[in-house]
Amino acid sequence: MKDLYTFDATPQQAMETYTLARKAYDAFFDELRIPYIVAEADSGSIGGNLSHEYHVPSSGGEDTVISCGSCTYAANEELAKTQSTMSEHRRSIGDFVPYRSWFGIGKDRTQLLEVILPRHVGSDAAVGSKNREAQVNPYLVKQLYPHLDLSIEHALSIFIDRWKDNPPSKDGQKPESSSRPRLVRIYDYRIPVSSMGHHQNSIGGGHLLQELSSNVDLEIVVDRSSLDLARIQEGDGCPKCGNKSIRLQQAVELGHTFYLGDRYSRPLDAKFITPPAQQIDQTSLVTPEGESELRQGDKDKSWFQMGCHGIGISRIIGAVADALADRQGLLWPRVMAPFEAAILANEDHKVAAESVWDVLTRYEPGFDPVDAILDDRDRGLGWKLKDADLIGFPVVVILGSTYSKEGVCEVSIRRLGSREKVATKSLREYIARKLAMI
């Protein structure tokens, strides 16, 4: 991991530094010439309120990135939200909406979460056309209840089994509220107030929870959060531009930038003396007890405004290989390839191949040398071609039958899908121009 930590005197300066770091990351990934996605991200346990992830699409990726084909919107699955529509807003104050429940359970197994959302969502869900089955976004639920255990698939059954045979109180005494089993009910914003009455005096989960409620002291807490809890799906409307161009891609995360602010400097009381022109008026900030957070002698000091940034160097190798490889072999970008060009020749043109290597690698004013390798192994040309494709050299220069007949080389660039005849005197300029494209 290649890490960068930044420390600034003011939030404004910290944001400028954050922007510079992002531009550097953009330039880095641009240089790789690979398709990548910059997604708004949840800062998670790192903290802070702003972060961005850098992803490369990959069928074997562990992350899901949501992006729009019509605009620049991109977000990871934890932050992506569905587009609210006029029909859904009308339903929020209108008729009864068919609903479904999703259950999750806390890590201590004392709390069952029931998320209630419409059975169908979509731009035309209210009139029953082009709608889709609603699925909950568990990451948004976890933001509300951090103790939620997302590794559990059958939360309702586990909760019932936990408390059916082990009621919290066997002596008739009410247990402490912290140990009582609780059902927390959370409503999606699309559920109208009029529909909430169908839930408030009942227990979700059908007869199973009804049976459980007669055996244990089950506490029900209703959370009427105005939240969009539905998982965004392929073809949904974009939250930014409104076009139905949303696509979901599996991806590998290669980099992450975080703006931390004073997330760590405050708890650690980490400050530095700032020039008068840069001082922040932090003496007005008070604790809940009404005491100033800065001591009298610290009026000219500021908490560090921090940022942290990281690129997974070793991850890049695997992700790029997966993203660019084809049936013939690897396809390395120019900046990652072991050599920019490989020179291959049959037995008759070994001396000519050495001359080609000299032409490409020598230093001349106005021309950068090509980082080339001459394959002089005692193998046939066909074997060398297959091996070069397997390794993934960006450019392959071939001296074979065409060189015998016409005295020109063949230059193969798989990533561009090109194979052209080029005279030796034009090779250097031609290859330099093509390398700029890959």
Short mmCIF file of C-alpha atoms in Angstrom, two decimals:
data_model
loop_
_atom_site.label_atom_id
_atom_site.label_comp_id
_atom_site.label_asym_id
_atom_site.label_seq_id
_atom_site.Cartn_x
_atom_site.Cartn_y
_atom_site.Cartn_z
CA MET A 1 0.00 0.00 0.00
CA LYS A 2 1.29 3.43 -0.94
CA ASP A 3 0.02 5.85 1.71
CA LEU A 4 -0.09 9.62 1.99
CA TYR A 5 -1.06 11.58 5.11
CA THR A 6 -1.71 15.31 4.98
CA PHE A 7 -1.92 17.97 7.69
CA ASP A 8 -3.27 21.48 7.14
CA ALA A 9 -4.05 24.51 9.29
CA THR A 10 -7.58 25.24 8.03
CA PRO A 11 -10.44 23.27 6.48
CA GLN A 12 -10.08 25.37 3.32
CA GLN A 13 -6.41 24.47 2.98
CA ALA A 14 -7.20 20.82 3.75
CA MET A 15 -9.80 20.73 0.96
CA GLU A 16 -7.28 22.25 -1.46
CA THR A 17 -4.82 19.53 -0.50
CA TYR A 18 -7.53 16.88 -0.87
CA THR A 19 -8.32 18.18 -4.37
CA LEU A 20 -4.62 18.10 -5.30
CA ALA A 21 -4.32 14.52 -4.06
CA ARG A 22 -7.35 13.50 -6.12
CA LYS A 23 -5.89 15.16 -9.22
CA ALA A 24 -2.64 13.25 -8.66
CA TYR A 25 -4.58 10.00 -8.38
CA ASP A 26 -6.53 10.84 -11.55
CA ALA A 27 -3.27 11.47 -13.40
CA PHE A 28 -1.82 8.22 -12.07
CA PHE A 29 -4.75 6.10 -13.23
CA ASP A 30 -4.98 8.02 -16.53
CA GLU A 31 -1.37 7.05 -17.18
CA LEU A 32 -2.30 3.38 -16.82
CA ARG A 33 -4.73 3.75 -19.74
CA ILE A 34 -7.25 1.45 -18.12
CA PRO A 35 -10.99 1.93 -17.57
CA TYR A 36 -11.52 3.10 -14.01
CA ILE A 37 -14.36 4.58 -11.98
CA VAL A 38 -14.09 7.27 -9.31
CA ALA A 39 -16.98 6.71 -6.91
CA GLU A 40 -18.30 8.66 -3.96
CA ALA A 41 -17.73 6.45 -0.96
CA ASP A 42 -18.68 5.85 2.63
CA SER A 43 -15.76 6.64 4.93
CA GLY A 44 -16.73 3.75 7.20
CA SER A 45 -14.63 3.15 10.30
CA ILE A 46 -11.86 5.47 9.04
CA GLY A 47 -14.10 8.45 9.71
CA GLY A 48 -14.50 11.82 8.11
CA ASN A 49 -17.36 12.94 5.91
CA LEU A 50 -15.81 12.90 2.43
CA SER A 51 -14.06 10.14 0.53
CA HIS A 52 -13.66 8.74 -2.97
CA GLU A 53 -12.79 5.27 -4.19
CA TYR A 54 -10.91 4.34 -7.36
CA HIS A 55 -12.19 1.13 -8.94
CA VAL A 56 -11.36 -0.99 -11.96
CA PRO A 57 -14.30 -3.04 -13.31
CA SER A 58 -13.66 -6.75 -12.85
CA SER A 59 -15.92 -9.77 -12.98
CA GLY A 60 -14.18 -11.08 -9.88
CA GLY A 61 -14.35 -7.80 -7.96
CA GLU A 62 -15.59 -7.79 -4.38
CA ASP A 63 -17.22 -4.34 -4.63
CA THR A 64 -20.30 -3.15 -6.51
CA VAL A 65 -20.04 0.27 -8.12
CA ILE A 66 -23.06 2.15 -9.40
CA SER A 67 -22.51 4.59 -12.26
CA CYS A 68 -24.57 6.45 -14.83
CA GLY A 69 -24.02 6.11 -18.56
CA SER A 70 -25.38 9.61 -19.21
CA CYS A 71 -23.49 11.72 -16.65
CA THR A 72 -20.60 11.61 -14.21
CA TYR A 73 -22.55 10.11 -11.28
CA ALA A 74 -20.75 7.22 -9.59
CA ALA A 75 -21.03 5.85 -6.06
CA ASN A 76 -20.29 2.66 -4.23
CA GLU A 77 -23.12 0.43 -3.09
CA GLU A 78 -23.06 1.83 0.44
CA LEU A 79 -23.91 5.37 -0.72
CA ALA A 80 -25.96 4.88 -3.90
CA LYS A 81 -29.62 5.76 -3.57
CA THR A 82 -32.55 5.30 -5.89
CA GLN A 83 -34.03 8.27 -7.72
CA SER A 84 -37.15 9.56 -5.98
CA THR A 85 -40.01 10.20 -8.40
CA MET A 86 -43.18 12.26 -8.42
CA SER A 87 -45.37 9.18 -8.39
CA GLU A 88 -43.61 7.88 -5.28
CA HIS A 89 -43.90 11.27 -3.57
CA ARG A 90 -47.63 11.26 -4.29
CA ARG A 91 -47.91 7.83 -2.76
CA SER A 92 -46.21 9.06 0.39
CA ILE A 93 -49.33 11.02 1.24
CA GLY A 94 -51.90 8.92 -0.61
CA ASP A 95 -53.34 5.43 -0.55
CA PHE A 96 -52.21 2.23 1.12
CA VAL A 97 -49.04 0.76 -0.44
CA PRO A 98 -48.40 -2.99 -0.57
CA TYR A 99 -45.29 -3.61 1.42
CA ARG A 100 -42.68 -6.22 2.23
CA SER A 101 -40.39 -6.76 5.20
CA TRP A 102 -36.66 -7.38 5.41
CA PHE A 103 -35.13 -8.62 8.66
CA GLY A 104 -31.70 -8.12 10.14
CA ILE A 105 -30.29 -8.95 13.56
CA GLY A 106 -27.87 -7.26 15.93
CA LYS A 107 -24.54 -8.80 16.86
CA ASP A 108 -25.74 -9.45 20.42
CA ARG A 109 -28.87 -11.21 19.05
CA THR A 110 -31.17 -9.13 21.29
CA GLN A 111 -32.37 -6.80 18.56
CA LEU A 112 -34.31 -7.68 15.44
CA LEU A 113 -34.59 -5.01 12.75
CA GLU A 114 -37.60 -5.04 10.46
CA VAL A 115 -37.28 -2.78 7.43
CA ILE A 116 -40.63 -2.06 5.80
CA LEU A 117 -40.54 -0.87 2.20
CA PRO A 118 -42.93 -1.00 -0.79
CA ARG A 119 -43.25 -4.32 -2.55
CA HIS A 120 -42.40 -2.57 -5.81
CA VAL A 121 -40.40 0.53 -6.62
CA GLY A 122 -39.64 2.31 -9.88
CA SER A 123 -40.60 5.35 -11.87
CA ASP A 124 -44.01 3.90 -12.72
CA ALA A 125 -44.48 1.64 -9.72
CA ALA A 126 -47.65 3.48 -8.67
CA VAL A 127 -49.50 2.48 -11.82
CA GLY A 128 -48.04 -1.00 -11.97
CA SER A 129 -45.91 -0.74 -15.11
CA LYS A 130 -42.16 -1.14 -15.42
CA ASN A 131 -41.92 -1.70 -11.69
CA ARG A 132 -39.56 -4.08 -9.98
CA GLU A 133 -39.41 -6.03 -6.78
CA ALA A 134 -37.93 -3.82 -4.09
CA GLN A 135 -34.74 -4.95 -2.38
CA VAL A 136 -33.38 -3.37 0.76
CA ASN A 137 -29.96 -1.72 0.83
CA PRO A 138 -28.48 -3.30 3.99
CA TYR A 139 -25.56 -0.86 4.04
CA LEU A 140 -27.91 2.08 4.59
CA VAL A 141 -29.60 0.17 7.42
CA LYS A 142 -26.19 -0.46 8.99
CA GLN A 143 -25.50 3.28 8.93
CA LEU A 144 -28.58 3.68 11.15
CA TYR A 145 -27.74 0.69 13.38
CA PRO A 146 -23.97 0.03 13.32
CA HIS A 147 -24.39 -3.11 15.43
CA LEU A 148 -26.29 -4.83 12.57
CA ASP A 149 -24.68 -8.17 11.66
CA LEU A 150 -24.74 -8.34 7.85
CA SER A 151 -23.16 -11.79 7.82
CA ILE A 152 -26.44 -13.37 8.95
CA GLU A 153 -28.82 -14.43 6.17
CA HIS A 154 -31.82 -15.77 8.12
CA ALA A 155 -32.11 -13.17 10.85
CA LEU A 156 -35.77 -13.83 11.70
CA SER A 157 -35.25 -17.56 12.27
CA ILE A 158 -32.14 -16.98 14.35
CA PHE A 159 -33.89 -14.39 16.50
CA ILE A 160 -36.86 -16.70 17.11
CA ASP A 161 -34.64 -19.69 17.92
CA ARG A 162 -32.59 -17.54 20.29
CA TRP A 163 -35.56 -16.38 22.38
CA LYS A 164 -38.19 -19.10 21.93
CA ASP A 165 -36.54 -21.50 24.36
CA ASN A 166 -34.59 -18.87 26.31
CA PRO A 167 -36.96 -16.13 27.43
CA PRO A 168 -35.14 -13.23 29.07
CA SER A 169 -37.00 -13.61 32.36
CA LYS A 170 -38.09 -16.83 34.06
CA ASP A 171 -39.00 -15.48 37.49
CA GLY A 172 -41.76 -13.15 36.41
CA GLN A 173 -39.54 -10.11 36.85
CA LYS A 174 -39.07 -7.73 33.96
CA PRO A 175 -35.49 -7.82 32.73
CA GLU A 176 -33.37 -4.76 32.25
CA SER A 177 -34.21 -2.95 29.00
CA SER A 178 -30.69 -3.60 27.70
CA SER A 179 -31.26 -7.39 27.84
CA ARG A 180 -34.82 -7.50 26.57
CA PRO A 181 -35.40 -8.67 23.00
CA ARG A 182 -36.40 -5.70 20.86
CA LEU A 183 -38.05 -5.41 17.50
CA VAL A 184 -37.01 -2.18 15.79
CA ARG A 185 -39.25 -1.26 12.87
CA ILE A 186 -37.85 1.10 10.23
CA TYR A 187 -39.98 2.57 7.45
CA ASP A 188 -38.86 3.47 3.95
CA TYR A 189 -39.92 7.00 3.01
CA ARG A 190 -42.29 5.62 0.37
CA ILE A 191 -44.52 4.04 3.01
CA PRO A 192 -47.29 6.61 3.63
CA VAL A 193 -48.28 7.56 7.14
CA SER A 194 -51.70 6.04 6.56
CA SER A 195 -50.09 2.62 5.98
CA MET A 196 -48.09 2.75 9.21
CA GLY A 197 -51.22 2.02 11.19
CA HIS A 198 -51.28 -1.46 9.71
CA HIS A 199 -47.97 -2.16 11.45
CA GLN A 200 -48.03 -0.33 14.74
CA ASN A 201 -50.30 -2.73 16.63
CA SER A 202 -48.93 -5.92 15.10
CA ILE A 203 -45.70 -7.82 15.05
CA GLY A 204 -44.03 -8.49 11.72
CA GLY A 205 -42.89 -11.91 10.57
CA GLY A 206 -46.32 -13.51 10.63
CA HIS A 207 -47.34 -16.18 13.12
CA LEU A 208 -43.74 -16.97 14.11
CA LEU A 209 -43.19 -13.66 15.88
CA GLN A 210 -46.79 -13.65 17.10
CA GLU A 211 -46.05 -16.91 18.90
CA LEU A 212 -42.79 -15.55 20.24
CA SER A 213 -44.47 -12.42 21.60
CA SER A 214 -46.64 -14.50 23.90
CA ASN A 215 -43.61 -16.12 25.53
CA VAL A 216 -41.22 -13.22 25.99
CA ASP A 217 -41.36 -9.56 26.82
CA LEU A 218 -40.93 -8.21 23.30
CA GLU A 219 -40.37 -4.49 22.98
CA ILE A 220 -41.31 -2.82 19.70
CA VAL A 221 -39.62 0.44 18.68
CA VAL A 222 -40.93 2.24 15.61
CA ASP A 223 -38.41 4.32 13.68
CA ARG A 224 -40.15 6.58 11.18
CA SER A 225 -36.95 7.62 9.44
CA SER A 226 -37.49 9.46 6.18
CA LEU A 227 -34.96 7.31 4.39
CA ASP A 228 -34.65 5.73 0.98
CA LEU A 229 -33.84 2.16 1.97
CA ALA A 230 -34.30 0.47 -1.43
CA ARG A 231 -31.27 -0.88 -3.24
CA ILE A 232 -30.59 0.83 -6.57
CA GLN A 233 -30.68 -1.53 -9.55
CA GLU A 234 -29.69 -1.72 -13.20
CA GLY A 235 -31.75 0.62 -15.39
CA ASP A 236 -33.00 2.81 -12.54
CA GLY A 237 -33.16 6.57 -12.89
CA CYS A 238 -29.94 8.37 -12.06
CA PRO A 239 -30.13 10.41 -8.81
CA LYS A 240 -28.10 13.15 -10.54
CA CYS A 241 -29.43 13.51 -14.10
CA GLY A 242 -32.64 11.46 -13.99
CA ASN A 243 -31.87 9.35 -17.06
CA LYS A 244 -32.52 5.63 -16.76
CA SER A 245 -28.87 4.82 -17.41
CA ILE A 246 -27.81 3.34 -14.08
CA ARG A 247 -25.50 0.35 -14.36
CA LEU A 248 -24.02 -1.90 -11.70
CA GLN A 249 -20.51 -3.26 -12.09
CA GLN A 250 -18.38 -5.59 -10.04
CA ALA A 251 -15.08 -3.86 -9.41
CA VAL A 252 -11.80 -4.02 -7.53
CA GLU A 253 -10.89 -1.07 -5.33
CA LEU A 254 -7.37 0.18 -6.10
CA GLY A 255 -7.28 3.50 -4.26
CA HIS A 256 -9.13 5.53 -1.65
CA THR A 257 -8.92 9.18 -0.57
CA PHE A 258 -10.27 10.44 2.76
CA TYR A 259 -10.81 13.94 4.08
CA LEU A 260 -10.67 13.43 7.84
CA GLY A 261 -10.89 17.00 9.14
CA ASP A 262 -10.24 16.89 12.88
CA ARG A 263 -11.64 13.37 13.32
CA TYR A 264 -8.38 12.26 14.98
CA SER A 265 -6.68 15.49 15.94
CA ARG A 266 -9.44 16.51 18.39
CA PRO A 267 -9.42 13.30 20.46
CA LEU A 268 -5.62 13.39 20.49
CA ASP A 269 -5.57 17.14 21.20
CA ALA A 270 -3.12 17.49 18.32
CA LYS A 271 -2.62 21.17 17.52
CA PHE A 272 0.01 23.38 16.00
CA ILE A 273 0.66 27.10 16.21
CA THR A 274 -0.70 28.99 13.23
CA PRO A 275 0.21 32.42 11.88
CA PRO A 276 -2.37 35.09 12.79
CA ALA A 277 -3.70 35.23 9.23
CA GLN A 278 -4.49 31.52 9.30
CA GLN A 279 -5.88 31.22 12.82
CA ILE A 280 -9.34 29.68 13.19
CA ASP A 281 -11.74 31.09 15.76
CA GLN A 282 -12.16 27.84 17.66
CA THR A 283 -12.68 29.44 21.05
CA SER A 284 -16.37 29.73 20.26
CA LEU A 285 -16.64 25.94 20.09
CA VAL A 286 -17.88 24.54 23.37
CA THR A 287 -18.41 21.09 24.79
CA PRO A 288 -21.87 19.82 25.84
CA GLU A 289 -20.97 20.95 29.35
CA GLY A 290 -20.49 24.50 28.09
CA GLU A 291 -16.73 24.56 28.55
CA SER A 292 -14.43 25.92 25.88
CA GLU A 293 -12.68 23.14 23.92
CA LEU A 294 -9.52 25.21 23.69
CA ARG A 295 -7.58 26.20 26.75
CA GLN A 296 -6.87 29.88 27.28
CA GLY A 297 -3.29 29.47 26.15
CA ASP A 298 -4.31 27.68 22.96
CA LYS A 299 -6.12 30.53 21.22
CA ASP A 300 -3.39 30.74 18.60
CA LYS A 301 -3.42 26.99 17.97
CA SER A 302 -5.50 24.90 15.58
CA TRP A 303 -6.33 21.24 15.39
CA PHE A 304 -4.72 19.46 12.50
CA GLN A 305 -7.03 19.23 9.49
CA MET A 306 -6.11 15.80 8.21
CA GLY A 307 -6.42 13.67 5.14
CA CYS A 308 -5.25 10.17 4.27
CA HIS A 309 -4.89 8.59 0.86
CA GLY A 310 -3.79 5.16 -0.31
CA ILE A 311 -3.17 3.18 -3.49
CA GLY A 312 -2.92 -0.62 -3.43
CA ILE A 313 0.20 -1.16 -5.52
CA SER A 314 0.09 -4.96 -5.47
CA ARG A 315 -3.65 -4.94 -6.20
CA ILE A 316 -3.09 -2.93 -9.36
CA ILE A 317 -1.11 -5.74 -10.98
CA GLY A 318 -3.89 -8.31 -10.61
CA ALA A 319 -6.68 -5.85 -11.44
CA VAL A 320 -5.01 -4.57 -14.62
CA ALA A 321 -4.18 -8.10 -15.74
CA ASP A 322 -7.82 -9.14 -15.27
CA ALA A 323 -9.22 -6.01 -16.93
CA LEU A 324 -7.08 -6.08 -20.09
CA ALA A 325 -6.25 -9.75 -20.73
CA ASP A 326 -7.78 -11.57 -23.69
CA ARG A 327 -7.75 -15.17 -24.89
CA GLN A 328 -4.21 -14.84 -26.23
CA GLY A 329 -2.69 -13.63 -22.98
CA LEU A 330 -1.96 -10.55 -20.91
CA LEU A 331 -2.08 -6.99 -22.27
CA TRP A 332 -0.01 -4.66 -20.12
CA PRO A 333 -0.29 -0.88 -20.37
CA ARG A 334 2.88 0.80 -21.51
CA VAL A 335 3.80 2.06 -18.02
CA MET A 336 3.42 -1.41 -16.46
CA ALA A 337 4.84 -3.64 -19.19
CA PRO A 338 8.22 -5.32 -18.58
CA PHE A 339 9.28 -3.82 -21.94
CA GLU A 340 7.49 -1.49 -24.33
CA ALA A 341 8.36 -3.59 -27.37
CA ALA A 342 9.59 -7.09 -28.16
CA ILE A 343 11.57 -7.84 -31.31
CA LEU A 344 11.05 -11.34 -32.74
CA ALA A 345 12.83 -12.86 -35.73
CA ASN A 346 13.22 -16.20 -37.45
CA GLU A 347 16.56 -17.91 -37.89
CA ASP A 348 17.33 -16.04 -41.13
CA HIS A 349 16.98 -12.54 -39.70
CA LYS A 350 18.81 -12.63 -36.37
CA VAL A 351 21.38 -10.04 -37.49
CA ALA A 352 18.67 -7.77 -38.90
CA ALA A 353 16.76 -8.05 -35.58
CA GLU A 354 19.83 -6.79 -33.73
CA SER A 355 19.94 -3.78 -36.06
CA VAL A 356 16.26 -3.08 -35.36
CA TRP A 357 16.97 -3.24 -31.62
CA ASP A 358 19.81 -0.72 -32.08
CA VAL A 359 17.52 1.64 -34.01
CA LEU A 360 14.82 1.56 -31.32
CA THR A 361 17.00 1.83 -28.22
CA ARG A 362 19.69 4.35 -29.15
CA TYR A 363 19.54 7.93 -27.89
CA GLU A 364 18.97 10.63 -30.49
CA PRO A 365 18.06 14.31 -30.13
CA GLY A 366 14.30 14.73 -30.26
CA PHE A 367 13.55 11.01 -29.77
CA ASP A 368 13.17 9.04 -26.56
CA PRO A 369 14.54 5.50 -26.83
CA VAL A 370 12.04 2.65 -26.92
CA ASP A 371 12.41 0.21 -24.03
CA ALA A 372 12.75 -2.90 -26.20
CA ILE A 373 13.85 -6.50 -25.70
CA LEU A 374 15.29 -8.78 -28.37
CA ASP A 375 14.08 -12.37 -28.12
CA ASP A 376 17.18 -14.26 -29.20
CA ARG A 377 16.17 -17.61 -27.71
CA ASP A 378 16.76 -20.69 -29.81
CA ARG A 379 13.09 -21.19 -30.66
CA GLY A 380 10.93 -20.94 -33.75
CA LEU A 381 9.18 -17.68 -34.66
CA GLY A 382 5.71 -19.16 -34.06
CA TRP A 383 6.65 -20.18 -30.52
CA LYS A 384 8.09 -16.72 -29.83
CA LEU A 385 4.91 -15.03 -31.09
CA LYS A 386 2.70 -17.08 -28.78
CA ASP A 387 5.01 -16.42 -25.83
CA ALA A 388 5.05 -12.66 -26.53
CA ASP A 389 1.24 -12.65 -26.60
CA LEU A 390 1.14 -14.58 -23.35
CA ILE A 391 3.51 -12.13 -21.63
CA GLY A 392 1.58 -9.14 -22.96
CA PHE A 393 4.15 -6.82 -24.57
CA PRO A 394 2.38 -3.66 -25.82
CA VAL A 395 4.23 -3.75 -29.18
CA VAL A 396 5.65 -6.74 -31.03
CA VAL A 397 8.02 -6.18 -33.98
CA ILE A 398 8.21 -9.23 -36.28
CA LEU A 399 10.90 -10.07 -38.79
CA GLY A 400 9.55 -13.07 -40.66
CA SER A 401 8.36 -13.92 -44.17
CA THR A 402 7.28 -10.34 -44.91
CA TYR A 403 10.76 -9.09 -44.07
CA SER A 404 12.22 -11.74 -46.40
CA LYS A 405 9.99 -10.65 -49.31
CA GLU A 406 9.66 -6.90 -48.84
CA GLY A 407 12.40 -5.87 -46.41
CA VAL A 408 9.90 -4.36 -43.94
CA CYS A 409 8.89 -5.32 -40.41
CA GLU A 410 5.42 -6.20 -39.19
CA VAL A 411 4.32 -4.36 -36.07
CA SER A 412 1.54 -5.99 -34.04
CA ILE A 413 -0.32 -4.06 -31.34
CA ARG A 414 -3.04 -6.31 -29.94
CA ARG A 415 -4.58 -3.68 -27.73
CA LEU A 416 -5.28 -1.51 -30.77
CA GLY A 417 -6.12 -4.50 -32.94
CA SER A 418 -3.53 -3.45 -35.52
CA ARG A 419 -0.84 -5.23 -37.52
CA GLU A 420 0.97 -3.07 -40.06
CA LYS A 421 4.03 -3.18 -42.26
CA VAL A 422 6.65 -0.57 -41.30
CA ALA A 423 10.07 0.16 -42.80
CA THR A 424 12.98 0.01 -40.39
CA LYS A 425 13.78 3.71 -40.80
CA SER A 426 10.19 4.61 -39.76
CA LEU A 427 9.90 2.15 -36.86
CA ARG A 428 10.96 4.49 -34.09
CA GLU A 429 8.54 7.28 -34.96
CA TYR A 430 5.71 4.84 -35.66
CA ILE A 431 6.09 2.94 -32.38
CA ALA A 432 6.41 6.15 -30.34
CA ARG A 433 3.14 7.39 -31.83
CA LYS A 434 1.34 4.13 -31.06
CA LEU A 435 2.74 3.87 -27.54
CA ALA A 436 1.21 7.27 -26.77
CA MET A 437 -2.18 5.66 -27.43
CA ILE A 438 -1.77 2.73 -25.04
#
